[in-house]
């Protein structure tokens, strides 16, 4: 066997339909009215960061801004609040796209934790500048939950790209 079975495994190219499906599924999950609390993780931001790290040419700051506007309209928040936060989040993910995949999943989660915290801080700052109410200190738990979702999102979203390790004994690639 030429290629190891671990993290150095070759991946198939990402299917654009799967990327769009995962983004739309995360958007729909964020649009479900579950009683939006401050500590609830933002699944769309996790998926945007994932694809920003793994496919920066396909999912970039423009897509993050568009999804942020959709979230702003749905939540009835200040127009551009989530768009700005998602744009900054996506820019940070694209800037990490060469370095992050070389680490393990737990270390990756620790690397994206400041990105999620910064996105929540920007959104909170915009909300407070226009006279919004303080959501409480439980807001600080949302980035932690989003970082805890990072290993699960990585395993689920990379699953269609993984090749079978021993598909052919003569030609393992």
PDB file of C-alpha atoms in Angstrom:
ATOM      1  CA  UNK A   1       0.000   0.000   0.000  1.00  0.00           C
ATOM      2  CA  UNK A   2       1.499   3.321  -1.058  1.00  0.00           C
ATOM      3  CA  UNK A   3      -0.711   5.828   0.787  1.00  0.00           C
ATOM      4  CA  UNK A   4      -1.207   5.622   4.566  1.00  0.00           C
ATOM      5  CA  UNK A   5      -4.696   5.288   5.956  1.00  0.00           C
ATOM      6  CA  UNK A   6      -4.398   8.287   8.295  1.00  0.00           C
ATOM      7  CA  UNK A   7      -4.810  11.993   7.722  1.00  0.00           C
ATOM      8  CA  UNK A   8      -2.543  11.949   4.653  1.00  0.00           C
ATOM      9  CA  UNK A   9      -5.255  10.243   2.664  1.00  0.00           C
ATOM     10  CA  UNK A  10      -6.039  11.658  -0.769  1.00  0.00           C
ATOM     11  CA  UNK A  11      -9.479  13.192  -1.169  1.00  0.00           C
ATOM     12  CA  UNK A  12     -11.753  13.371  -4.165  1.00  0.00           C
ATOM     13  CA  UNK A  13     -12.552  16.881  -5.442  1.00  0.00           C
ATOM     14  CA  UNK A  14     -15.429  18.523  -3.606  1.00  0.00           C
ATOM     15  CA  UNK A  15     -18.708  18.341  -5.483  1.00  0.00           C
ATOM     16  CA  UNK A  16     -20.177  21.868  -5.907  1.00  0.00           C
ATOM     17  CA  UNK A  17     -23.680  20.452  -5.480  1.00  0.00           C
ATOM     18  CA  UNK A  18     -22.695  18.966  -2.122  1.00  0.00           C
ATOM     19  CA  UNK A  19     -21.149  22.268  -1.036  1.00  0.00           C
ATOM     20  CA  UNK A  20     -24.336  24.147  -1.947  1.00  0.00           C
ATOM     21  CA  UNK A  21     -26.502  21.497  -0.259  1.00  0.00           C
ATOM     22  CA  UNK A  22     -24.521  21.661   2.977  1.00  0.00           C
ATOM     23  CA  UNK A  23     -24.663  25.470   3.034  1.00  0.00           C
ATOM     24  CA  UNK A  24     -28.407  25.494   2.367  1.00  0.00           C
ATOM     25  CA  UNK A  25     -28.993  22.808   5.000  1.00  0.00           C
ATOM     26  CA  UNK A  26     -27.060  24.866   7.569  1.00  0.00           C
ATOM     27  CA  UNK A  27     -29.039  27.967   6.552  1.00  0.00           C
ATOM     28  CA  UNK A  28     -32.331  26.125   7.017  1.00  0.00           C
ATOM     29  CA  UNK A  29     -31.145  24.812  10.394  1.00  0.00           C
ATOM     30  CA  UNK A  30     -30.417  28.390  11.479  1.00  0.00           C
ATOM     31  CA  UNK A  31     -33.802  29.570  10.215  1.00  0.00           C
ATOM     32  CA  UNK A  32     -35.759  27.040  12.293  1.00  0.00           C
ATOM     33  CA  UNK A  33     -37.484  28.978  15.094  1.00  0.00           C
ATOM     34  CA  UNK A  34     -36.170  27.160  18.157  1.00  0.00           C
ATOM     35  CA  UNK A  35     -36.266  30.207  20.394  1.00  0.00           C
ATOM     36  CA  UNK A  36     -32.967  31.832  19.550  1.00  0.00           C
ATOM     37  CA  UNK A  37     -30.889  31.942  22.708  1.00  0.00           C
ATOM     38  CA  UNK A  38     -27.503  33.570  23.082  1.00  0.00           C
ATOM     39  CA  UNK A  39     -25.622  30.311  23.650  1.00  0.00           C
ATOM     40  CA  UNK A  40     -27.087  28.468  20.658  1.00  0.00           C
ATOM     41  CA  UNK A  41     -24.364  27.647  18.115  1.00  0.00           C
ATOM     42  CA  UNK A  42     -24.602  29.133  14.644  1.00  0.00           C
ATOM     43  CA  UNK A  43     -24.393  26.140  12.296  1.00  0.00           C
ATOM     44  CA  UNK A  44     -24.122  28.307   9.203  1.00  0.00           C
ATOM     45  CA  UNK A  45     -20.975  29.945  10.529  1.00  0.00           C
ATOM     46  CA  UNK A  46     -19.415  26.526  11.211  1.00  0.00           C
ATOM     47  CA  UNK A  47     -20.154  25.361   7.664  1.00  0.00           C
ATOM     48  CA  UNK A  48     -18.969  28.662   6.165  1.00  0.00           C
ATOM     49  CA  UNK A  49     -15.675  28.390   8.038  1.00  0.00           C
ATOM     50  CA  UNK A  50     -15.281  24.747   7.035  1.00  0.00           C
ATOM     51  CA  UNK A  51     -15.740  25.430   3.334  1.00  0.00           C
ATOM     52  CA  UNK A  52     -13.684  28.615   3.615  1.00  0.00           C
ATOM     53  CA  UNK A  53     -10.806  26.501   4.922  1.00  0.00           C
ATOM     54  CA  UNK A  54     -11.228  23.535   2.568  1.00  0.00           C
ATOM     55  CA  UNK A  55     -12.568  25.228  -0.599  1.00  0.00           C
ATOM     56  CA  UNK A  56     -11.588  28.925  -0.440  1.00  0.00           C
ATOM     57  CA  UNK A  57     -12.066  29.488  -4.169  1.00  0.00           C
ATOM     58  CA  UNK A  58     -15.648  28.258  -4.135  1.00  0.00           C
ATOM     59  CA  UNK A  59     -16.918  29.564  -0.785  1.00  0.00           C
ATOM     60  CA  UNK A  60     -15.440  32.962  -0.093  1.00  0.00           C
ATOM     61  CA  UNK A  61     -16.273  36.284   1.547  1.00  0.00           C
ATOM     62  CA  UNK A  62     -18.952  37.103  -1.046  1.00  0.00           C
ATOM     63  CA  UNK A  63     -20.973  34.021  -0.186  1.00  0.00           C
ATOM     64  CA  UNK A  64     -20.576  34.720   3.507  1.00  0.00           C
ATOM     65  CA  UNK A  65     -21.864  38.277   3.011  1.00  0.00           C
ATOM     66  CA  UNK A  66     -24.897  37.019   1.051  1.00  0.00           C
ATOM     67  CA  UNK A  67     -25.765  34.412   3.685  1.00  0.00           C
ATOM     68  CA  UNK A  68     -25.302  37.061   6.378  1.00  0.00           C
ATOM     69  CA  UNK A  69     -27.835  39.305   4.654  1.00  0.00           C
ATOM     70  CA  UNK A  70     -30.307  36.411   4.522  1.00  0.00           C
ATOM     71  CA  UNK A  71     -29.855  35.785   8.251  1.00  0.00           C
ATOM     72  CA  UNK A  72     -30.242  39.523   8.963  1.00  0.00           C
ATOM     73  CA  UNK A  73     -33.520  39.651   7.069  1.00  0.00           C
ATOM     74  CA  UNK A  74     -34.854  36.527   8.750  1.00  0.00           C
ATOM     75  CA  UNK A  75     -33.913  37.531  12.307  1.00  0.00           C
ATOM     76  CA  UNK A  76     -35.059  41.107  11.820  1.00  0.00           C
ATOM     77  CA  UNK A  77     -31.724  42.414  13.030  1.00  0.00           C
ATOM     78  CA  UNK A  78     -29.869  45.438  11.737  1.00  0.00           C
ATOM     79  CA  UNK A  79     -29.229  44.910   8.034  1.00  0.00           C
ATOM     80  CA  UNK A  80     -25.569  44.048   7.675  1.00  0.00           C
ATOM     81  CA  UNK A  81     -24.947  42.895  11.238  1.00  0.00           C
ATOM     82  CA  UNK A  82     -24.528  39.211  10.446  1.00  0.00           C
ATOM     83  CA  UNK A  83     -23.215  40.014   6.973  1.00  0.00           C
ATOM     84  CA  UNK A  84     -20.274  41.877   8.498  1.00  0.00           C
ATOM     85  CA  UNK A  85     -19.653  39.160  11.084  1.00  0.00           C
ATOM     86  CA  UNK A  86     -19.804  36.359   8.480  1.00  0.00           C
ATOM     87  CA  UNK A  87     -17.542  38.305   6.115  1.00  0.00           C
ATOM     88  CA  UNK A  88     -14.893  38.738   8.810  1.00  0.00           C
ATOM     89  CA  UNK A  89     -15.319  35.084   9.773  1.00  0.00           C
ATOM     90  CA  UNK A  90     -14.900  33.954   6.172  1.00  0.00           C
ATOM     91  CA  UNK A  91     -11.853  36.155   5.681  1.00  0.00           C
ATOM     92  CA  UNK A  92     -10.258  34.583   8.748  1.00  0.00           C
ATOM     93  CA  UNK A  93     -11.089  31.095   7.471  1.00  0.00           C
ATOM     94  CA  UNK A  94      -9.597  31.788   4.052  1.00  0.00           C
ATOM     95  CA  UNK A  95      -6.461  33.175   5.681  1.00  0.00           C
ATOM     96  CA  UNK A  96      -6.096  29.925   7.672  1.00  0.00           C
ATOM     97  CA  UNK A  97      -6.783  27.590   4.754  1.00  0.00           C
ATOM     98  CA  UNK A  98      -3.156  26.571   4.142  1.00  0.00           C
ATOM     99  CA  UNK A  99      -2.156  26.080   7.768  1.00  0.00           C
ATOM    100  CA  UNK A 100      -5.233  24.565   9.413  1.00  0.00           C
ATOM    101  CA  UNK A 101      -5.511  21.168   7.612  1.00  0.00           C
ATOM    102  CA  UNK A 102      -2.041  20.159   8.803  1.00  0.00           C
ATOM    103  CA  UNK A 103      -3.237  19.968  12.432  1.00  0.00           C
ATOM    104  CA  UNK A 104      -5.404  17.394  14.172  1.00  0.00           C
ATOM    105  CA  UNK A 105      -9.137  17.979  14.678  1.00  0.00           C
ATOM    106  CA  UNK A 106      -8.864  19.158  18.284  1.00  0.00           C
ATOM    107  CA  UNK A 107      -6.091  21.603  17.428  1.00  0.00           C
ATOM    108  CA  UNK A 108      -8.123  22.820  14.454  1.00  0.00           C
ATOM    109  CA  UNK A 109     -11.040  23.466  16.792  1.00  0.00           C
ATOM    110  CA  UNK A 110      -8.753  25.518  19.027  1.00  0.00           C
ATOM    111  CA  UNK A 111      -7.584  27.501  15.985  1.00  0.00           C
ATOM    112  CA  UNK A 112     -11.106  28.353  14.817  1.00  0.00           C
ATOM    113  CA  UNK A 113     -12.363  29.230  18.308  1.00  0.00           C
ATOM    114  CA  UNK A 114     -10.983  32.810  18.109  1.00  0.00           C
ATOM    115  CA  UNK A 115     -12.651  33.221  14.700  1.00  0.00           C
ATOM    116  CA  UNK A 116     -16.039  32.278  16.119  1.00  0.00           C
ATOM    117  CA  UNK A 117     -15.479  34.488  19.169  1.00  0.00           C
ATOM    118  CA  UNK A 118     -14.523  37.420  16.956  1.00  0.00           C
ATOM    119  CA  UNK A 119     -17.634  36.977  14.801  1.00  0.00           C
ATOM    120  CA  UNK A 120     -19.870  36.988  17.870  1.00  0.00           C
ATOM    121  CA  UNK A 121     -18.023  40.016  19.264  1.00  0.00           C
ATOM    122  CA  UNK A 122     -18.518  41.966  16.015  1.00  0.00           C
ATOM    123  CA  UNK A 123     -22.197  41.066  15.913  1.00  0.00           C
ATOM    124  CA  UNK A 124     -22.602  42.054  19.566  1.00  0.00           C
ATOM    125  CA  UNK A 125     -20.737  45.343  19.014  1.00  0.00           C
ATOM    126  CA  UNK A 126     -23.006  46.292  16.120  1.00  0.00           C
ATOM    127  CA  UNK A 127     -26.076  45.347  18.150  1.00  0.00           C
ATOM    128  CA  UNK A 128     -24.922  47.397  21.143  1.00  0.00           C
ATOM    129  CA  UNK A 129     -23.990  50.429  18.990  1.00  0.00           C
ATOM    130  CA  UNK A 130     -27.559  50.750  17.766  1.00  0.00           C
ATOM    131  CA  UNK A 131     -29.011  50.464  21.264  1.00  0.00           C
ATOM    132  CA  UNK A 132     -29.702  46.757  21.529  1.00  0.00           C
ATOM    133  CA  UNK A 133     -30.067  44.902  24.786  1.00  0.00           C
ATOM    134  CA  UNK A 134     -27.220  42.987  26.399  1.00  0.00           C
ATOM    135  CA  UNK A 135     -27.875  39.264  25.798  1.00  0.00           C
ATOM    136  CA  UNK A 136     -25.982  38.186  28.905  1.00  0.00           C
ATOM    137  CA  UNK A 137     -22.746  36.381  29.523  1.00  0.00           C
ATOM    138  CA  UNK A 138     -24.105  33.162  28.035  1.00  0.00           C
ATOM    139  CA  UNK A 139     -23.194  34.659  24.669  1.00  0.00           C
ATOM    140  CA  UNK A 140     -19.595  33.664  25.399  1.00  0.00           C
ATOM    141  CA  UNK A 141     -20.572  29.980  25.297  1.00  0.00           C
ATOM    142  CA  UNK A 142     -21.752  30.022  21.674  1.00  0.00           C
ATOM    143  CA  UNK A 143     -18.224  30.201  20.153  1.00  0.00           C
ATOM    144  CA  UNK A 144     -17.153  27.362  22.431  1.00  0.00           C
ATOM    145  CA  UNK A 145     -20.053  25.201  21.236  1.00  0.00           C
ATOM    146  CA  UNK A 146     -19.264  26.088  17.609  1.00  0.00           C
ATOM    147  CA  UNK A 147     -15.633  25.073  18.113  1.00  0.00           C
ATOM    148  CA  UNK A 148     -16.823  21.839  19.711  1.00  0.00           C
ATOM    149  CA  UNK A 149     -18.888  21.165  16.563  1.00  0.00           C
ATOM    150  CA  UNK A 150     -15.804  21.592  14.351  1.00  0.00           C
ATOM    151  CA  UNK A 151     -14.564  17.927  14.532  1.00  0.00           C
ATOM    152  CA  UNK A 152     -18.068  16.610  13.803  1.00  0.00           C
ATOM    153  CA  UNK A 153     -18.490  19.021  10.878  1.00  0.00           C
ATOM    154  CA  UNK A 154     -15.097  18.024   9.503  1.00  0.00           C
ATOM    155  CA  UNK A 155     -15.886  14.322   9.614  1.00  0.00           C
ATOM    156  CA  UNK A 156     -19.360  14.760   8.091  1.00  0.00           C
ATOM    157  CA  UNK A 157     -18.433  17.238   5.363  1.00  0.00           C
ATOM    158  CA  UNK A 158     -15.269  15.423   4.262  1.00  0.00           C
ATOM    159  CA  UNK A 159     -16.971  11.999   4.178  1.00  0.00           C
ATOM    160  CA  UNK A 160     -18.087  12.199   0.502  1.00  0.00           C
ATOM    161  CA  UNK A 161     -14.551  13.120  -0.559  1.00  0.00           C
ATOM    162  CA  UNK A 162     -12.747  10.238   1.125  1.00  0.00           C
ATOM    163  CA  UNK A 163     -11.442   7.509  -1.131  1.00  0.00           C
ATOM    164  CA  UNK A 164     -11.609   3.841  -0.238  1.00  0.00           C
ATOM    165  CA  UNK A 165      -8.150   2.934   1.124  1.00  0.00           C
ATOM    166  CA  UNK A 166      -7.815  -0.474  -0.603  1.00  0.00           C
ATOM    167  CA  UNK A 167     -10.016  -0.152  -3.656  1.00  0.00           C
ATOM    168  CA  UNK A 168      -7.473  -1.789  -5.967  1.00  0.00           C
ATOM    169  CA  UNK A 169      -4.378  -3.674  -4.839  1.00  0.00           C
ATOM    170  CA  UNK A 170      -2.420  -2.712  -7.978  1.00  0.00           C
ATOM    171  CA  UNK A 171      -3.412   0.943  -8.184  1.00  0.00           C
ATOM    172  CA  UNK A 172      -4.316   2.400  -4.761  1.00  0.00           C
ATOM    173  CA  UNK A 173      -4.854   5.929  -6.078  1.00  0.00           C
TER     174      UNK A 173
END
